[in-house]
XYZ file of C-alpha atoms in Angstrom:
561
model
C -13.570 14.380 2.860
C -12.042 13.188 6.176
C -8.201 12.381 5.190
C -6.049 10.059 7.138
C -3.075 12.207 6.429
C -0.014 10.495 8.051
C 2.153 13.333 9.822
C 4.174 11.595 12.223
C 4.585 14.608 15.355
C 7.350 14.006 17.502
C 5.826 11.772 19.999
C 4.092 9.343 17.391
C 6.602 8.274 14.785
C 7.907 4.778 14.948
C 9.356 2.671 13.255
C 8.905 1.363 9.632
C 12.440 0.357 8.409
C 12.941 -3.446 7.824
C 15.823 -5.140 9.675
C 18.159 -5.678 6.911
C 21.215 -3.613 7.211
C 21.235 -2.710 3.137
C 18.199 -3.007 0.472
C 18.685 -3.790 -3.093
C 15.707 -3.731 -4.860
C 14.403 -5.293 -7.737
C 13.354 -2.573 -9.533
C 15.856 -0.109 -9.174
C 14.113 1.753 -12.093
C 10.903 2.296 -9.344
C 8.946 0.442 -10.959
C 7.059 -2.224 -9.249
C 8.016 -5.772 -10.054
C 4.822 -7.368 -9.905
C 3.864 -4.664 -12.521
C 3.406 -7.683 -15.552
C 1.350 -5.605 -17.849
C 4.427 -3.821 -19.213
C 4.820 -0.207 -20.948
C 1.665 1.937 -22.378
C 1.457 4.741 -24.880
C 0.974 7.957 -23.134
C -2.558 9.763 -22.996
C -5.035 10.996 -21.639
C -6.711 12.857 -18.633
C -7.622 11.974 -14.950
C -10.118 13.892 -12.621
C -10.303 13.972 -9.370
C -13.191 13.973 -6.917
C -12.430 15.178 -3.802
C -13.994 17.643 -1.051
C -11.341 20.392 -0.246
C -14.404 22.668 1.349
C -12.577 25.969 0.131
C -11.169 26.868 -3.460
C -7.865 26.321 -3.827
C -4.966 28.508 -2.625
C -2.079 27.751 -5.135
C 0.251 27.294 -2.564
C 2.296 23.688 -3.087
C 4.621 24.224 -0.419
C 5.653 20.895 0.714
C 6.469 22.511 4.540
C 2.749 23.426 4.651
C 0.881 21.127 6.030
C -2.019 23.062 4.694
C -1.265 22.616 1.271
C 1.320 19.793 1.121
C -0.899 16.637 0.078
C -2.014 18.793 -3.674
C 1.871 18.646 -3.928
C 3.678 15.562 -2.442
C 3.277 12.660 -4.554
C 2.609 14.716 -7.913
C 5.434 16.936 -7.649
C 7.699 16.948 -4.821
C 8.906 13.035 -3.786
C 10.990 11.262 -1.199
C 13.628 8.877 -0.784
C 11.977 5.454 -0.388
C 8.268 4.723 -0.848
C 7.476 2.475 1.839
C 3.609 0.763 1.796
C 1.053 0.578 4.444
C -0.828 -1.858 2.927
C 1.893 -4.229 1.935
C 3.570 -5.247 4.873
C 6.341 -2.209 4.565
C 6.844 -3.063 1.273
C 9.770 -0.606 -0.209
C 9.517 0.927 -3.421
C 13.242 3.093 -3.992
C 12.546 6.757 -5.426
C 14.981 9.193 -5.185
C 17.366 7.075 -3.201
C 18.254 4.170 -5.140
C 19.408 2.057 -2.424
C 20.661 2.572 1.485
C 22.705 1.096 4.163
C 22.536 1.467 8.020
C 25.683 1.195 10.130
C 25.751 -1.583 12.851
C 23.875 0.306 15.751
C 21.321 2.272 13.732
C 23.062 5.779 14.367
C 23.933 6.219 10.668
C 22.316 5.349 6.941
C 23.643 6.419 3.580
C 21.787 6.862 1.029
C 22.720 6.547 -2.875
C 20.800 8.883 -4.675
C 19.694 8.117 -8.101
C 21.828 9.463 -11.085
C 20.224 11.408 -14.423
C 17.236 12.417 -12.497
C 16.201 16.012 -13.006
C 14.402 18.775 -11.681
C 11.101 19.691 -14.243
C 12.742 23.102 -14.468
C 15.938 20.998 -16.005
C 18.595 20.734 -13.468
C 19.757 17.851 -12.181
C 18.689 16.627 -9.026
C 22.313 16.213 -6.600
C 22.717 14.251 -3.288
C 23.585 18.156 -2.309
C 19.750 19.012 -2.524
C 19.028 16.071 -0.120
C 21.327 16.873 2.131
C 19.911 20.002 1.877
C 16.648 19.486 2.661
C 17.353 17.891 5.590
C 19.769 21.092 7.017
C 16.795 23.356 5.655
C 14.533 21.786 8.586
C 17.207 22.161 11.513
C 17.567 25.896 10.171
C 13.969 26.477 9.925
C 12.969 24.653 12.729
C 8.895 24.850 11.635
C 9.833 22.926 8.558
C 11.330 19.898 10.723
C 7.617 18.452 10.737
C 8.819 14.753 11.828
C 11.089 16.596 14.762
C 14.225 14.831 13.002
C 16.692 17.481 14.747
C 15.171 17.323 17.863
C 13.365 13.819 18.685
C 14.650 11.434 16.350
C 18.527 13.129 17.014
C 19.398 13.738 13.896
C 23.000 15.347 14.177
C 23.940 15.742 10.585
C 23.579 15.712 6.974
C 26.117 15.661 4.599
C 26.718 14.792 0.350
C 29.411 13.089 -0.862
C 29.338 12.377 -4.501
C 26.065 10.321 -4.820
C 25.750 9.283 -1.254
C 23.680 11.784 1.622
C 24.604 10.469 5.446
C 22.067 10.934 8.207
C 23.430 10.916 11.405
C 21.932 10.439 15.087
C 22.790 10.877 18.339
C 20.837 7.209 18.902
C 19.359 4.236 17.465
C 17.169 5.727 14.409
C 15.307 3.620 12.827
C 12.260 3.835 14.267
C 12.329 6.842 12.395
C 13.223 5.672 8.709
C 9.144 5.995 7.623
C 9.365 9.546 8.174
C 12.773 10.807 7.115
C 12.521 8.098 4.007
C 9.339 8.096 2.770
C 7.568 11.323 4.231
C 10.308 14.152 3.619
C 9.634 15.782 0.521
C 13.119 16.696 -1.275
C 13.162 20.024 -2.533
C 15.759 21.392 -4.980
C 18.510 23.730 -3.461
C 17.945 26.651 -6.231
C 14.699 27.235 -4.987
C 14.516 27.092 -1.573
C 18.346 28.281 -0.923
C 17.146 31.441 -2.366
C 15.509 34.473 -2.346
C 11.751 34.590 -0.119
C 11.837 30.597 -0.480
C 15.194 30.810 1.802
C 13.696 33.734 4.056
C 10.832 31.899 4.914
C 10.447 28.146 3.551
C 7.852 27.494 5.873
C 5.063 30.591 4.992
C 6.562 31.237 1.092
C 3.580 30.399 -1.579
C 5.010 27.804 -3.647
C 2.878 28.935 -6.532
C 4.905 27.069 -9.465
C 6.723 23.997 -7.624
C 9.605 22.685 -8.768
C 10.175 18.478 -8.483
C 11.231 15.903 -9.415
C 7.813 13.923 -9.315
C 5.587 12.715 -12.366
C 3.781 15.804 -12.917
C 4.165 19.619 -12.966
C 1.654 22.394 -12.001
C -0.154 24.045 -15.129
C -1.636 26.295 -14.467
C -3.791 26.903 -11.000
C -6.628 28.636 -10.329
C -8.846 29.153 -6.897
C -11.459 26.591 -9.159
C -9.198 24.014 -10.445
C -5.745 22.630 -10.228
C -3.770 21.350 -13.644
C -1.344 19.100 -13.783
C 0.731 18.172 -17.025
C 3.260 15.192 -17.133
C 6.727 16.139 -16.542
C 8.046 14.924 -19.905
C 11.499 14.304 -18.358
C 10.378 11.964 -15.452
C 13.243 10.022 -14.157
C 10.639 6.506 -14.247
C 11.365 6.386 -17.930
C 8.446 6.269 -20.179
C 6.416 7.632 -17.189
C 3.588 8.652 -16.594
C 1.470 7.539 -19.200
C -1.371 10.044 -17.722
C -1.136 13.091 -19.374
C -3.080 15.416 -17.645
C -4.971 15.444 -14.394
C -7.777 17.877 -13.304
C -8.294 18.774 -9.600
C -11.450 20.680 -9.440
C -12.300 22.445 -6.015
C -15.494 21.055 -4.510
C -16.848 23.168 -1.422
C -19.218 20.179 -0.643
C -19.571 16.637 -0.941
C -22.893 16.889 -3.826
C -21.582 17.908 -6.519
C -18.463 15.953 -6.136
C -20.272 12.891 -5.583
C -22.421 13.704 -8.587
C -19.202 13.705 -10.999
C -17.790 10.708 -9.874
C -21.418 9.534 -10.267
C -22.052 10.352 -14.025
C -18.300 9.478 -14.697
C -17.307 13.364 -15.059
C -14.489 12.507 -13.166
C -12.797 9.400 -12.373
C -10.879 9.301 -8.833
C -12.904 10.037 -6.096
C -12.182 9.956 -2.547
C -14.978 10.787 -0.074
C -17.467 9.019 1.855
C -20.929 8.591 -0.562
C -24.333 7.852 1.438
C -26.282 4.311 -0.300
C -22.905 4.307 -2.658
C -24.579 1.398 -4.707
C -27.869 2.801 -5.617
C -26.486 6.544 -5.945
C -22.533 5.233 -7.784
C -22.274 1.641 -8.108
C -25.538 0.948 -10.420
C -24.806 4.036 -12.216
C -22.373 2.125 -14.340
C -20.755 -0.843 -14.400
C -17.611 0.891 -14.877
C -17.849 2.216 -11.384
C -16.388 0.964 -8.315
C -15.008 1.276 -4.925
C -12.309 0.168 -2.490
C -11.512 2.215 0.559
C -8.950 -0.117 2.997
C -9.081 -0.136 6.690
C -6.600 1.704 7.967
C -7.439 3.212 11.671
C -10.315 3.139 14.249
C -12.846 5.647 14.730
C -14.752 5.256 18.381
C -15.487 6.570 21.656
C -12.695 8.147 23.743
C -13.527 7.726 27.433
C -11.757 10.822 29.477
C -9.679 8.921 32.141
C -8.375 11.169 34.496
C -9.930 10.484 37.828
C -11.492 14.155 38.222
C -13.971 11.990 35.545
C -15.059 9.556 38.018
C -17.773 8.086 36.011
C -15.839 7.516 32.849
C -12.609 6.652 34.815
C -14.590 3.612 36.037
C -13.223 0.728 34.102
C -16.700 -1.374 34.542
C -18.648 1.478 32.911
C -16.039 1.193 30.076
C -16.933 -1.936 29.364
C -20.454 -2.157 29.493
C -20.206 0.459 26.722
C -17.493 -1.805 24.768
C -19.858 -5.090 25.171
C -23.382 -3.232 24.556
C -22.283 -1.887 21.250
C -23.559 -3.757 18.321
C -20.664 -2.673 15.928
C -22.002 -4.545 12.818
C -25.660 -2.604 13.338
C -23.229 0.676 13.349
C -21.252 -0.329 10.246
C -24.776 -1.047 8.296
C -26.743 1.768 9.511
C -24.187 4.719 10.043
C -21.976 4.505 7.224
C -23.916 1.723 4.835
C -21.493 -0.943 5.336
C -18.566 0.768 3.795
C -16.573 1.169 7.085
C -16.004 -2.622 8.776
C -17.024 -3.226 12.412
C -13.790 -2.357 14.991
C -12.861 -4.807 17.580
C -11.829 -4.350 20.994
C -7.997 -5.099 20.331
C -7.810 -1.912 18.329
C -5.528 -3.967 15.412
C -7.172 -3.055 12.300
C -7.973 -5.669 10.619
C -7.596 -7.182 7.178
C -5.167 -4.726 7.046
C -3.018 -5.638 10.030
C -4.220 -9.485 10.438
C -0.702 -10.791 11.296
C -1.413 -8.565 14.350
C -4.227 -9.761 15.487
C -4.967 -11.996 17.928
C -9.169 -12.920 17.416
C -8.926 -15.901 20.793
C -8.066 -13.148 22.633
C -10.900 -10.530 21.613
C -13.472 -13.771 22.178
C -11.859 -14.519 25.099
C -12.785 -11.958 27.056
C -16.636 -11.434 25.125
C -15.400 -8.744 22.482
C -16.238 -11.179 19.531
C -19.816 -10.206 19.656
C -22.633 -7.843 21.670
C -23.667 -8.679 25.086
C -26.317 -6.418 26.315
C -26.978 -9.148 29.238
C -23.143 -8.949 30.704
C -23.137 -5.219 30.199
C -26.236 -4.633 32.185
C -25.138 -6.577 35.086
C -21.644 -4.437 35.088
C -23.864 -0.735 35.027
C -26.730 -2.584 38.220
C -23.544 -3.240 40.083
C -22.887 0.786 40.094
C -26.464 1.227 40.738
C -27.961 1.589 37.581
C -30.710 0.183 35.143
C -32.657 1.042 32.136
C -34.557 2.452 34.700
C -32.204 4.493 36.701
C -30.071 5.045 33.689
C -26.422 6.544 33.699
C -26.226 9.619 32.042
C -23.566 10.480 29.791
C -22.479 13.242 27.087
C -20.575 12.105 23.958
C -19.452 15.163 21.626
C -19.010 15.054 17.935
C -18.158 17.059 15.038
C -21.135 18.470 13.302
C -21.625 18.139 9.936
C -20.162 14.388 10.240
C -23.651 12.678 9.226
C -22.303 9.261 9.191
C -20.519 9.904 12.577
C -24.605 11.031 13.486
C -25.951 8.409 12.336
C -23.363 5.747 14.218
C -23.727 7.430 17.121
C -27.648 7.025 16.835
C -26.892 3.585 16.699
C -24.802 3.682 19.640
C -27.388 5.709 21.744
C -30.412 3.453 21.034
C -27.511 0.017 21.990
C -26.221 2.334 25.692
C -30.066 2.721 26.208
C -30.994 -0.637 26.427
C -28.688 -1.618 29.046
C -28.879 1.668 31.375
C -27.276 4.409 29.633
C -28.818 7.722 28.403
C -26.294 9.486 26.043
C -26.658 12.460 25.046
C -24.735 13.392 21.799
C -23.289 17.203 21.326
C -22.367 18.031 18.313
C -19.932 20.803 18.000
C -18.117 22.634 15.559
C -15.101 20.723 14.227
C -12.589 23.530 15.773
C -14.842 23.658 19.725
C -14.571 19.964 19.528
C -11.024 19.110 18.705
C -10.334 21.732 21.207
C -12.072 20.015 24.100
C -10.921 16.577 22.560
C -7.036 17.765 23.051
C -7.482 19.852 27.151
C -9.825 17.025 27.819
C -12.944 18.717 28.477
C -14.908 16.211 27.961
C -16.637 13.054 29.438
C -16.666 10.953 25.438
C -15.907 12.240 22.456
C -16.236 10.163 18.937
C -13.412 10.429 17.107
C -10.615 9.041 15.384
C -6.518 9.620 15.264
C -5.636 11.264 12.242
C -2.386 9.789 11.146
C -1.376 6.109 10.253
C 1.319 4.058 9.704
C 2.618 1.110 8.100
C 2.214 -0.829 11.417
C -0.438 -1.476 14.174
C 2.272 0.272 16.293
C 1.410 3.911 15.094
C -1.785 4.009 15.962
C -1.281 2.454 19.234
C 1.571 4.645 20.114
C -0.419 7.641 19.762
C -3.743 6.378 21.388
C -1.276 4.706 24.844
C 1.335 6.544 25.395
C 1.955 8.739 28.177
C 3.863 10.958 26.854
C 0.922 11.535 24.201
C -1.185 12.976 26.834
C -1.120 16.441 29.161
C -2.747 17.440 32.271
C -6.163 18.299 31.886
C -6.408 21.981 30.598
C -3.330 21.644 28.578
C -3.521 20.205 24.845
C -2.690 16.066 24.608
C -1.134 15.452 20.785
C -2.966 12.016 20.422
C -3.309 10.193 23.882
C -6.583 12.566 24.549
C -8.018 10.073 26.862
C -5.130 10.203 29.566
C -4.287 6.938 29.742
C -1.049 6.177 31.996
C 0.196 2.694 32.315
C 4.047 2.095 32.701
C 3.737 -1.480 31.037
C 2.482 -0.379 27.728
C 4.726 2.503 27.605
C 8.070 0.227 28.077
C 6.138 -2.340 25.600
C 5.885 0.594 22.916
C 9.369 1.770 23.528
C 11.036 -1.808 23.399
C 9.254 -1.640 19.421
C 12.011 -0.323 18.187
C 14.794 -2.081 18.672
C 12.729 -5.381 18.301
C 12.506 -8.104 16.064
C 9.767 -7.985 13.370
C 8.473 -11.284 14.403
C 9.467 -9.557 18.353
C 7.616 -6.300 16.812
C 3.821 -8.756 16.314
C 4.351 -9.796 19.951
C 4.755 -6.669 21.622
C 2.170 -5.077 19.076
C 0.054 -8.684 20.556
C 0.698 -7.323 23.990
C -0.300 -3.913 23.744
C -3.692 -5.260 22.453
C -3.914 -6.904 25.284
C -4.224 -3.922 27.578
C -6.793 -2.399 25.620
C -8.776 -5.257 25.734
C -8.224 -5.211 29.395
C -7.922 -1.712 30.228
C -10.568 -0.539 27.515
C -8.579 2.694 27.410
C -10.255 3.504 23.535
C -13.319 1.940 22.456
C -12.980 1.166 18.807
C -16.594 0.806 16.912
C -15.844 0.853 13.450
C -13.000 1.144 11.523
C -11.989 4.457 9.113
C -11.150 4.010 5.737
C -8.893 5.243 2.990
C -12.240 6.257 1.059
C -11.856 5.578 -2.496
C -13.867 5.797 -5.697
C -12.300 5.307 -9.060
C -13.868 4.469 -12.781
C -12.362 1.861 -15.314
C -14.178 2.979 -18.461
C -11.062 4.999 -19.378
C -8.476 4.426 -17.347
C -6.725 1.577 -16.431
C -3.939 0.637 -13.561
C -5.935 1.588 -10.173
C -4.977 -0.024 -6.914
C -7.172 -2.666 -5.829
C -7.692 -4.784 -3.226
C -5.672 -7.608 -4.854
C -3.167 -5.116 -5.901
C -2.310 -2.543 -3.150
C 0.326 -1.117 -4.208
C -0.429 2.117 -2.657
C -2.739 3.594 -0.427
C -5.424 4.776 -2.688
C -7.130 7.789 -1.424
C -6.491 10.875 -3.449
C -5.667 13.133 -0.165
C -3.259 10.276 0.724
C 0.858 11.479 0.328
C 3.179 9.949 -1.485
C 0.961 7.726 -2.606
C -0.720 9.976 -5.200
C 2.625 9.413 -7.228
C 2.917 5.996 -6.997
C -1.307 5.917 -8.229
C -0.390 8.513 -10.996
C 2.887 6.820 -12.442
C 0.968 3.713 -12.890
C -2.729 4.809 -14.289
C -3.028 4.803 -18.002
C -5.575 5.369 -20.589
C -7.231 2.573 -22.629
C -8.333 4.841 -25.289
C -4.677 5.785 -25.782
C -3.460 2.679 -26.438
């Protein structure tokens, strides 16, 4: 399992919020309104596939980032769902509608009435406005830096209504305080070793307001029953879902193979011959989501990888389609130079510019002459170390790729592969010359995952640890074009997102090869109600948070019925 677990830190989040100063939605119930299939009898059990590498802890403390995704989504749930894959489509949860003030520096939120706790109690605009005041007490809780960063002043109840407050514009912070805060319940966590320490206490037996409960855990396997008083009436039609702790990808991939379980999310080497001919109940859909490529170091001690023509002679020798096929079957899509992810993002994207300047496609001829006019050859070859995570065979096997493409035009790579904690280490002090990598958080935007890659103030001095700019790229333009995001227009948010592409197809600050997945598995023999790729109405991947409860409150099974 690699997860693409979106944790906004305090120098990535952005905004997600739509313009409007109030939302009303349709479905005011949660449910989704292009949901035409209606209401199904409740049964039935769900397993899920998916590498955790250890045994499970029993912790589901929604502070721990550690722990939080086996809880988030199936127990614990926030405000307002908001969807990655649908434009920033809004689902309400918790909150059944909000309202911003004029300038941004206030929202209220009306919390949804009858809902309850799955120990019984109700669920009270006091426990949000609780939660929030919980993080600027325990400031290792604030994970989306809410009190600090985003200037978030004050949180307050009154009746059914919470009020956030900031000391400035704030919603370029509505994705995390809306849809990534977890609300916890005030009897819990006000109390007792919960209230001590919120951030370290095992949550052993959490207590939501989500679509299932814990029952029981073990270190082998994680149960979860439906909470028979979910507020999403006659939800969820699941009954029970198994969570079985897999220390490898084999046997894992073996159960989703024979249909033992039924949700996978991992990547699966020659998925059609080993999973999709094993039945034709078997399928997969894992959406583009981020980029995974080679991060040149930038900081002019690196002269060699500093050197904007050597950049791009890497960037144009790559045969990204060869890399998709060979190194992870065809089941990641090729990158392009842009760094907009596309289908996901295509309103982003601008393809004349890519072919304009010779992205669209390999040239080995145009990258040669840019490595002979620094003096080098297939003869007299540059050489250059790349480091990787070991154990990443499809990262190996791209990065073969890659080394046979640099080769042919005058570059001898040489590929280290580290341990995963050695190489993130070097990644983040920059000790490094390449690295192959990938950011680890998303968004519903482009704008996430070009924030963290450009950004100055994502990056450090070399020797001390860069959050997400690890490359050290410094360029005042981008940095006022990312900041002026927020207070934009969405149809002013695709031009400056437009723009920023621009300077990486200019500056080649990343070089994007292919692009990383929400990897996803899933069987229709039994169950029914999956997110496809004509239906994304969540993100899909198991490990992905909330989105587990929106999968969960849909699925249902066909032998029930």
């Amino acid at each position: 399992m690699r997860p693409t677990r979106i944790l906004a830190t305090a120098l990535v989040l952005g905004l997600a919020a739509t313009a409007c100063s109030e939302t009303k939605h349709a479905g005011s119930d949660g449910s989704n309104a292009s949901e035409s299939s209606g209401p199904k009898k409740k049964g039935g059990t769900v397993t899920v596939a998916n590498t955790a590498g250890q045994t499970w802890t029993c912790n589901f403390n929604p502070f721990n980032p550690a722990v939080y995704n086996t809880s988030i989504g199936f127990v614990y749930e926030p405000l307002i769902y908001v969807n990655a894959l649908k434009d920033q489509a809004e689902t309400p949860m918790l909150a059944k509608s909000y309202k911003w003030n004029a300038d941004k520096t206030r929202i209220d939120f009306r919390i949804r009435s009858g809902t309850k706790w799955n120990d019984g109690k109700p669920l009270t605009a006091k426990d949000v406005a609780f939660t929030f005041n919980l993080m600027k007490r325990v400031p290792s809780t604030d994970l989306y830096a809410l009190w600090t960063t985003a200037g978030l002043t004050s949180a307050t109840a009154s009746g059914d209504q919470v009020t956030l407050k900031f000391k400035q514009a704030a919603q370029p912070y509505f994705y995390a305080f809306a849809h990534q805060v977890a609300i916890v319940p005030e009897h819990v966590f006000g109390t007792g070793e919960a209230a001590k320490h919120p951030d370290t206490w095992v949550d052993k037996k959490p207590v939501g307001t989500g679509p299932f409960e814990v029952d029981p855990c073990s270190p082998n396997n994680i149960q979860y029953k439906a909470n028979p008083e979910y507020w999403q009436q006659g939800k969820p039609y699941i009954q029970k879902v198994e969570y079985p702790a897999y220390l490898d990808n084999g046997p894992a991939n073996l159960d989703l193979a024979n249909g033992k379980a039924q949700w996978g999310s991992q990547f699966i080497p020659g998925i059609k011959q080993f999973y999709l001919d094993k039945s034709a109940e078997n399928h997969t859909w894992s959406p583009p989501v981020l980029n995974v490529g080679i991060y040149p170091n930038l900081d002019p001690t690196h002269k060699i990888t500093s050197n904007l023509k050597v950049r791009q002679a890497i960037s144009y020798a790559i045969d990204r389609d060869k890399v998709s096929k060979i190194g992870v079957g065809g089941q990641e899509p090729v990158a392009n130079q842009s760094g907009i992810v596309t289908p996901t993002f295509d309103k982003y994207y601008d393809k004349a510019a890519v072919a304009k300047a010779g992205y669209d496609k390999p040239d080995p001829a145009r990258a040669k002459q840019l490595l002979a006019d620094l003096g080098h050859s297939p003869s007299k070859p540059l050489k250059l170390n790349i480091i990787t995570i070991t154990g990443y065979t499809d990262w190996d096997a791209s990065l073969n790729v890659i080394k046979q493409n640099l080769k042919a035009v005058g570059i001898d790579l040489t590929v280290q592969d580290l341990a995963q904690q050695t190489m993130v280490g070097r990644l983040y002090t920059g000790d490094y010359d390449l690295a192959y990598y990938n950011q680890q958080t998303s968004g519903p935007t482009p704008y996430y995952e070009l924030r963290q890659m450009l950004h100055s103030a994502n990056t450090a001095p070399l020797g001390k640890s860069a959050p997400s700019n690890f490359e050290r790229y410094k360029n005042p333009k981008v940095d006022q074009l990312l900041n002026d995001y927020a207070s934009a227009s969405e149809t002013q948010q695709v031009d400056l997102v437009k723009k920023v592409a621009q300077y990486m197809i200019d500056d080649v600050p990343v070089i994007p090869v292919v692009e990383a997945v929400d990897w996803f598995q899933y069987n229709t023999k039994d169950i029914g109600g999956w997110p496809t790729e004509d239906n994304p109405y969540a993100q899909p991947a198991a490990y992905n948070f909330p989105d587990t409860g929106q999968v969960l409150s849909r699925l249902y099974s066909k032998s029930a019925q």
